[in-house]
XYZ file of C-alpha atoms in Angstrom:
430
model
C -96.578 36.638 153.719
C -95.841 40.149 152.501
C -96.969 43.148 154.484
C -96.930 46.848 154.179
C -96.810 49.590 156.771
C -99.645 52.076 156.520
C -101.063 55.070 158.238
C -104.115 53.448 159.835
C -106.081 56.668 159.464
C -105.729 56.683 155.678
C -108.150 54.795 153.467
C -105.412 54.043 151.037
C -101.894 52.893 151.702
C -100.873 54.618 148.471
C -102.888 57.829 148.862
C -101.417 61.138 147.732
C -100.019 63.672 150.112
C -103.290 65.516 149.778
C -105.394 62.526 150.818
C -108.404 64.037 152.518
C -109.165 60.767 154.304
C -106.037 61.124 156.391
C -106.851 64.657 157.422
C -110.457 63.819 158.041
C -109.729 60.921 160.341
C -107.303 62.989 162.379
C -109.884 65.712 162.536
C -112.596 63.341 163.679
C -110.299 61.892 166.315
C -109.572 65.383 167.538
C -113.316 66.099 167.747
C -113.883 62.935 169.730
C -111.261 63.879 172.274
C -112.625 67.443 172.425
C -115.974 66.005 173.448
C -114.273 64.311 176.416
C -112.549 67.539 177.357
C -108.990 66.170 177.604
C -106.584 64.631 175.153
C -106.018 61.459 177.168
C -108.665 61.348 179.830
C -108.279 58.290 182.036
C -104.750 57.514 180.831
C -102.847 59.523 183.394
C -102.306 62.526 181.153
C -104.117 65.517 182.581
C -103.714 67.903 179.663
C -106.199 70.319 178.169
C -107.440 69.164 174.786
C -104.650 69.290 172.223
C -105.075 67.965 168.645
C -101.520 66.621 168.735
C -102.466 64.155 171.495
C -105.660 63.248 169.654
C -103.804 62.456 166.454
C -101.148 60.374 168.221
C -103.562 58.228 170.292
C -102.802 54.572 169.510
C -99.811 55.534 167.345
C -99.649 56.818 163.769
C -99.058 53.571 161.872
C -99.942 49.888 161.632
C -99.104 46.771 159.579
C -101.493 45.054 157.270
C -101.240 42.071 154.964
C -101.049 42.585 151.218
C -102.261 39.040 150.450
C -105.562 37.442 151.544
C -105.896 34.581 154.027
C -109.571 33.689 153.488
C -109.509 29.885 153.596
C -107.283 26.835 154.049
C -105.899 27.178 150.529
C -104.777 30.754 151.104
C -103.320 29.678 154.468
C -101.375 26.831 152.882
C -99.812 29.251 150.364
C -99.102 32.121 152.707
C -97.801 29.921 155.494
C -97.148 26.208 155.714
C -96.563 24.185 153.582
C -96.268 26.701 150.672
C -93.836 29.023 152.421
C -91.311 26.230 152.761
C -90.732 26.209 148.995
C -89.888 29.931 149.021
C -87.594 29.543 152.042
C -85.724 26.700 150.356
C -85.290 28.722 147.165
C -83.893 31.676 149.137
C -81.554 29.343 151.052
C -80.132 28.181 147.736
C -80.099 31.611 146.118
C -79.978 34.316 148.820
C -80.572 37.158 146.301
C -84.143 35.882 145.864
C -84.964 37.411 149.231
C -85.464 40.658 147.380
C -88.118 39.148 145.146
C -90.042 37.001 147.591
C -90.055 39.076 150.790
C -90.578 42.729 151.640
C -86.821 43.302 152.161
C -86.251 45.365 149.024
C -89.147 47.712 149.914
C -88.561 48.446 153.616
C -86.264 50.689 155.572
C -85.305 50.549 159.251
C -85.572 53.943 160.947
C -83.069 53.630 163.773
C -82.495 55.977 166.726
C -81.087 56.011 170.231
C -83.141 59.033 171.225
C -80.193 61.275 171.964
C -80.847 64.168 169.555
C -84.594 64.251 168.926
C -85.762 67.322 167.018
C -85.160 70.305 169.265
C -85.770 68.249 172.397
C -82.318 66.686 172.744
C -81.575 63.492 174.668
C -85.072 62.338 175.615
C -84.561 58.585 175.371
C -85.844 55.839 173.092
C -89.484 55.708 174.272
C -90.013 59.463 173.924
C -88.456 59.347 170.470
C -91.010 56.875 169.113
C -93.608 59.480 168.030
C -90.921 61.087 165.839
C -89.788 57.737 164.415
C -93.365 56.759 163.639
C -93.790 60.158 161.910
C -90.686 59.467 159.859
C -92.089 56.106 158.845
C -95.383 57.493 157.594
C -93.557 60.230 155.675
C -91.490 57.554 153.935
C -94.759 55.864 152.904
C -96.740 59.004 152.142
C -94.130 60.820 150.066
C -92.015 57.990 148.635
C -94.119 54.812 148.714
C -91.402 53.247 150.918
C -92.303 51.117 153.925
C -90.368 51.852 157.097
C -90.141 50.364 160.588
C -89.239 52.582 163.614
C -86.606 51.038 165.836
C -85.785 52.961 169.034
C -82.771 51.276 170.725
C -82.230 51.138 174.506
C -78.508 51.881 174.254
C -76.311 54.850 173.459
C -73.131 52.804 173.135
C -71.671 53.138 169.692
C -70.547 49.527 169.382
C -73.849 48.213 170.696
C -75.836 50.292 168.221
C -73.691 49.096 165.310
C -73.876 45.430 166.320
C -77.638 45.635 166.836
C -78.256 47.182 163.402
C -75.904 44.695 161.709
C -77.904 41.817 163.247
C -81.214 43.323 162.138
C -80.057 44.207 158.623
C -81.131 40.961 156.912
C -84.741 42.094 157.277
C -84.285 45.474 155.583
C -83.307 47.010 152.293
C -81.887 50.131 153.863
C -81.120 51.868 157.199
C -82.136 55.410 157.985
C -80.287 56.659 161.053
C -82.232 59.321 162.874
C -81.697 61.710 165.765
C -78.444 60.228 166.985
C -76.208 62.842 168.585
C -72.935 64.030 167.078
C -70.121 63.091 166.981
C -71.190 59.409 167.513
C -73.474 59.619 164.502
C -70.569 60.023 162.135
C -68.771 56.878 163.305
C -71.975 54.820 163.476
C -72.895 55.662 159.878
C -69.395 55.049 158.556
C -68.901 51.708 160.297
C -72.352 50.450 159.366
C -71.856 51.262 155.727
C -68.507 49.453 155.796
C -70.137 46.313 157.195
C -73.440 46.296 155.274
C -74.215 45.986 151.627
C -77.405 48.060 151.855
C -77.764 51.830 151.967
C -77.102 53.497 155.302
C -78.166 57.151 155.435
C -78.154 59.552 158.389
C -80.918 61.879 157.363
C -80.041 64.616 159.862
C -76.784 64.974 157.940
C -77.475 64.179 154.322
C -81.138 64.928 153.872
C -80.594 68.438 155.237
C -77.540 68.869 152.985
C -79.377 67.713 149.845
C -82.308 70.123 150.298
C -79.935 72.967 151.258
C -77.908 72.460 148.043
C -81.064 72.396 145.909
C -82.264 75.690 147.374
C -78.790 77.284 147.100
C -78.475 76.276 143.441
C -81.745 77.939 142.607
C -80.952 81.030 144.668
C -77.645 81.395 142.810
C -79.404 80.880 139.458
C -82.034 83.519 140.365
C -79.312 86.080 141.055
C -77.105 85.221 138.114
C -74.312 83.565 140.027
C -72.685 80.145 140.275
C -71.948 78.136 143.385
C -68.251 78.719 142.864
C -68.700 82.465 143.276
C -70.265 82.133 146.735
C -68.744 82.247 150.200
C -70.930 80.756 152.926
C -70.930 80.801 156.722
C -72.617 77.958 158.615
C -73.765 78.356 162.192
C -73.536 74.957 163.873
C -70.862 72.255 163.721
C -73.072 69.299 164.611
C -74.341 66.593 162.289
C -76.138 68.878 159.898
C -73.523 71.630 159.817
C -70.626 69.278 159.106
C -72.556 67.417 156.405
C -73.734 70.576 154.714
C -70.253 72.070 154.612
C -68.670 68.970 153.077
C -71.528 68.451 150.620
C -71.576 72.041 149.356
C -67.857 71.951 148.785
C -68.156 68.671 146.885
C -70.838 70.341 144.746
C -68.549 73.263 143.856
C -69.158 75.974 146.479
C -66.446 78.592 146.478
C -65.769 78.616 150.225
C -67.506 77.892 153.507
C -66.588 78.565 157.128
C -68.323 76.721 159.972
C -68.806 78.172 163.443
C -69.489 76.380 166.705
C -70.126 77.913 170.136
C -66.497 79.042 170.338
C -66.262 80.639 166.929
C -64.987 79.684 163.505
C -63.682 76.111 163.239
C -60.102 76.773 162.111
C -56.832 74.917 162.149
C -55.341 77.311 164.705
C -57.693 76.155 167.414
C -56.442 73.584 169.965
C -59.847 72.462 171.270
C -61.170 70.667 168.197
C -62.531 67.120 168.145
C -61.338 64.746 165.431
C -64.427 65.572 163.376
C -63.829 69.265 163.649
C -60.159 68.951 162.852
C -61.065 67.168 159.629
C -63.641 69.904 158.963
C -61.050 72.645 159.508
C -58.776 71.031 156.939
C -61.509 71.013 154.331
C -63.192 74.376 154.943
C -62.371 78.016 155.548
C -60.079 78.594 152.574
C -60.188 82.293 153.405
C -58.386 81.570 156.701
C -60.958 83.275 158.882
C -60.868 83.065 162.684
C -62.866 84.593 165.469
C -66.605 84.948 165.775
C -69.488 83.971 163.534
C -70.498 87.632 163.308
C -67.035 88.609 162.074
C -67.104 85.881 159.439
C -70.456 87.091 158.094
C -68.939 90.404 156.955
C -69.016 90.263 153.187
C -70.361 86.697 153.100
C -72.810 85.677 150.363
C -74.627 82.952 152.289
C -75.675 82.313 155.894
C -76.832 78.810 156.790
C -78.159 78.321 160.294
C -78.517 74.859 161.803
C -77.686 75.642 165.404
C -80.429 77.661 167.082
C -79.473 80.827 168.909
C -79.848 84.280 167.454
C -77.656 86.099 164.959
C -77.613 89.902 165.560
C -79.153 92.058 162.822
C -75.908 94.073 162.311
C -74.139 90.871 161.370
C -76.738 90.094 158.671
C -76.558 93.668 157.477
C -72.795 93.286 157.011
C -73.224 90.503 154.429
C -72.603 91.074 150.729
C -75.336 92.633 148.570
C -77.776 90.035 147.232
C -76.986 87.656 150.102
C -78.936 84.485 150.955
C -80.104 83.775 154.476
C -81.126 80.172 155.249
C -82.055 80.292 158.945
C -83.231 76.747 159.533
C -83.562 76.327 163.295
C -87.017 75.316 164.519
C -89.199 76.685 165.900
C -87.204 79.937 166.095
C -84.968 80.726 163.111
C -81.543 82.189 163.912
C -82.641 85.283 161.979
C -86.290 86.225 161.855
C -87.455 86.345 158.234
C -88.680 89.918 158.604
C -85.167 90.993 159.529
C -83.506 88.804 156.929
C -85.655 90.267 154.149
C -84.242 93.703 154.876
C -80.855 92.636 153.615
C -81.108 89.330 151.719
C -82.217 88.524 148.198
C -83.454 85.070 149.198
C -84.644 83.889 152.629
C -85.359 80.302 153.657
C -86.277 78.727 156.973
C -87.100 75.315 158.334
C -90.713 76.366 159.001
C -93.764 75.547 156.956
C -95.411 78.889 157.580
C -92.812 80.824 155.610
C -91.799 80.495 151.923
C -88.797 78.334 150.987
C -89.006 75.661 153.694
C -85.851 73.556 153.897
C -87.545 70.300 154.769
C -85.854 66.904 154.728
C -89.037 65.229 153.543
C -88.225 66.672 150.117
C -85.163 64.373 149.968
C -85.156 61.176 151.982
C -88.273 59.422 150.593
C -87.158 59.788 146.986
C -83.528 59.052 147.762
C -84.419 55.709 149.412
C -87.036 54.938 146.812
C -84.405 55.327 144.060
C -81.796 53.346 145.914
C -84.211 50.506 146.679
C -85.553 50.515 143.090
C -82.129 49.489 141.808
C -81.054 47.597 144.937
C -78.154 49.935 145.467
C -75.442 48.816 147.873
C -74.924 52.318 149.197
C -75.887 55.961 148.760
C -73.013 57.845 147.210
C -72.159 61.546 146.872
C -73.110 61.400 143.234
C -76.533 60.031 144.115
C -77.115 62.790 146.664
C -75.988 65.488 144.179
C -78.323 64.003 141.586
C -81.135 64.213 144.152
C -80.380 67.876 144.853
C -80.245 68.759 141.145
C -83.555 66.952 140.465
C -85.160 68.749 143.390
C -83.938 72.147 142.198
C -85.147 71.387 138.637
C -88.720 70.792 139.880
C -89.024 74.576 140.455
C -88.224 75.196 136.771
C -89.565 78.414 135.208
C -91.433 79.254 138.384
C -88.171 80.314 140.078
C -88.639 83.366 142.261
C -87.229 84.806 145.485
C -90.036 83.236 147.459
C -89.879 79.934 145.507
C -86.384 78.470 145.289
C -87.457 75.065 146.618
C -90.664 73.162 145.954
C -93.292 72.271 148.532
C -93.250 68.802 150.083
C -96.782 68.461 148.717
C -95.663 68.952 145.150
C -96.366 65.576 143.614
C -93.487 65.987 141.133
C -90.834 65.866 143.839
C -90.554 62.201 144.810
C -90.742 60.788 141.245
C -88.073 63.245 140.078
C -85.691 62.512 142.962
C -86.323 58.726 142.686
C -85.480 58.662 138.990
C -82.380 60.778 139.394
C -81.026 58.715 142.286
C -81.671 55.443 140.444
C -79.909 56.690 137.344
C -76.936 57.951 139.316
C -76.645 54.643 141.119
C -76.497 52.820 137.820
C -73.949 55.237 136.423
C -71.727 54.831 139.465
C -71.919 51.069 139.472
C -73.578 50.556 142.890
C -76.912 49.340 141.420
C -77.594 45.619 141.407
C -80.549 45.619 139.026
């Protein structure tokens, strides 16, 4: 029996991002809870009414069958004895699993709960609302089914072995909210052992959307990526991935700063990941503080939290770009950034130019699954970024260098570009 994961509050599993039924159901649920005065009255949660609790009651997703079981004939086809024929065929030709099960359409969303949003290490149970949210975004924006898997271990080897053993059920693995530096090793080793895409969205999704916005910002101001020098605040999963990805795409130079300053080869306190980063970045040979590195820089990218002083932003080159992506408080408030920058982006939905991973991961996985790719390559990610940037087209403006997640052109464009890149690179299997 095939199945699909759906948002139980949506009338259609394939509804658009603007589906009013989804919003209406959440609204009605919120009203119901408001009538009772608390969000979870009687369940041990003594909170004033909050629509977030109302929306999450009972979870945000469910599983439903895609074939009917109305009588004994349906039952004999969906289960025994009919299913035995399909099982035997797959046993003889394992590749048929993609055609006769949901494998080629479903992604595992895997976390250990150690780096959840801005909440940090809150554990697997507390991470589940985020993983459910990720799963419904996969479905809503990419038509991809996803299963949240919160693991009760933070041991690197145990996480890897667990995912390897679960992999036969899935067409891809999306690693989510796993703390650095373990996330780098987990992703690398899983991809080495599995023949399906493994993608740590905190790294690569953020990098793809950042590159798309940066390409358009450069185009808007008549420059190329190769002419830009960037400074990244944050040397965690996102900061490391963005730095490597931008350089692979042709960025002129980038320096990355952690809490102790610029990651440079002359420091003796670097982890293995940061030593590798130091060898790849900072061609200008900068050292010292983030603020010092921003002097004359063309781009600021914030993925760390904290606050960057206004004088440091004022010291950047004319026509600079400020991408302050920390949530809920950007490293540089947009009002301040606009005093000095030609283009300003944040991670928030209430300001223009939101750098939002949902612009990338649904289409990337949809494209990879469409061609049964064995992995997601750098070329596939660059193709995704270029397609995302191209969606903006002639509408390009300082307050519109990246499309909205609700732009229905986004997922099809990214999906097609990723599928084509996979075929061109030889990692597609159909």
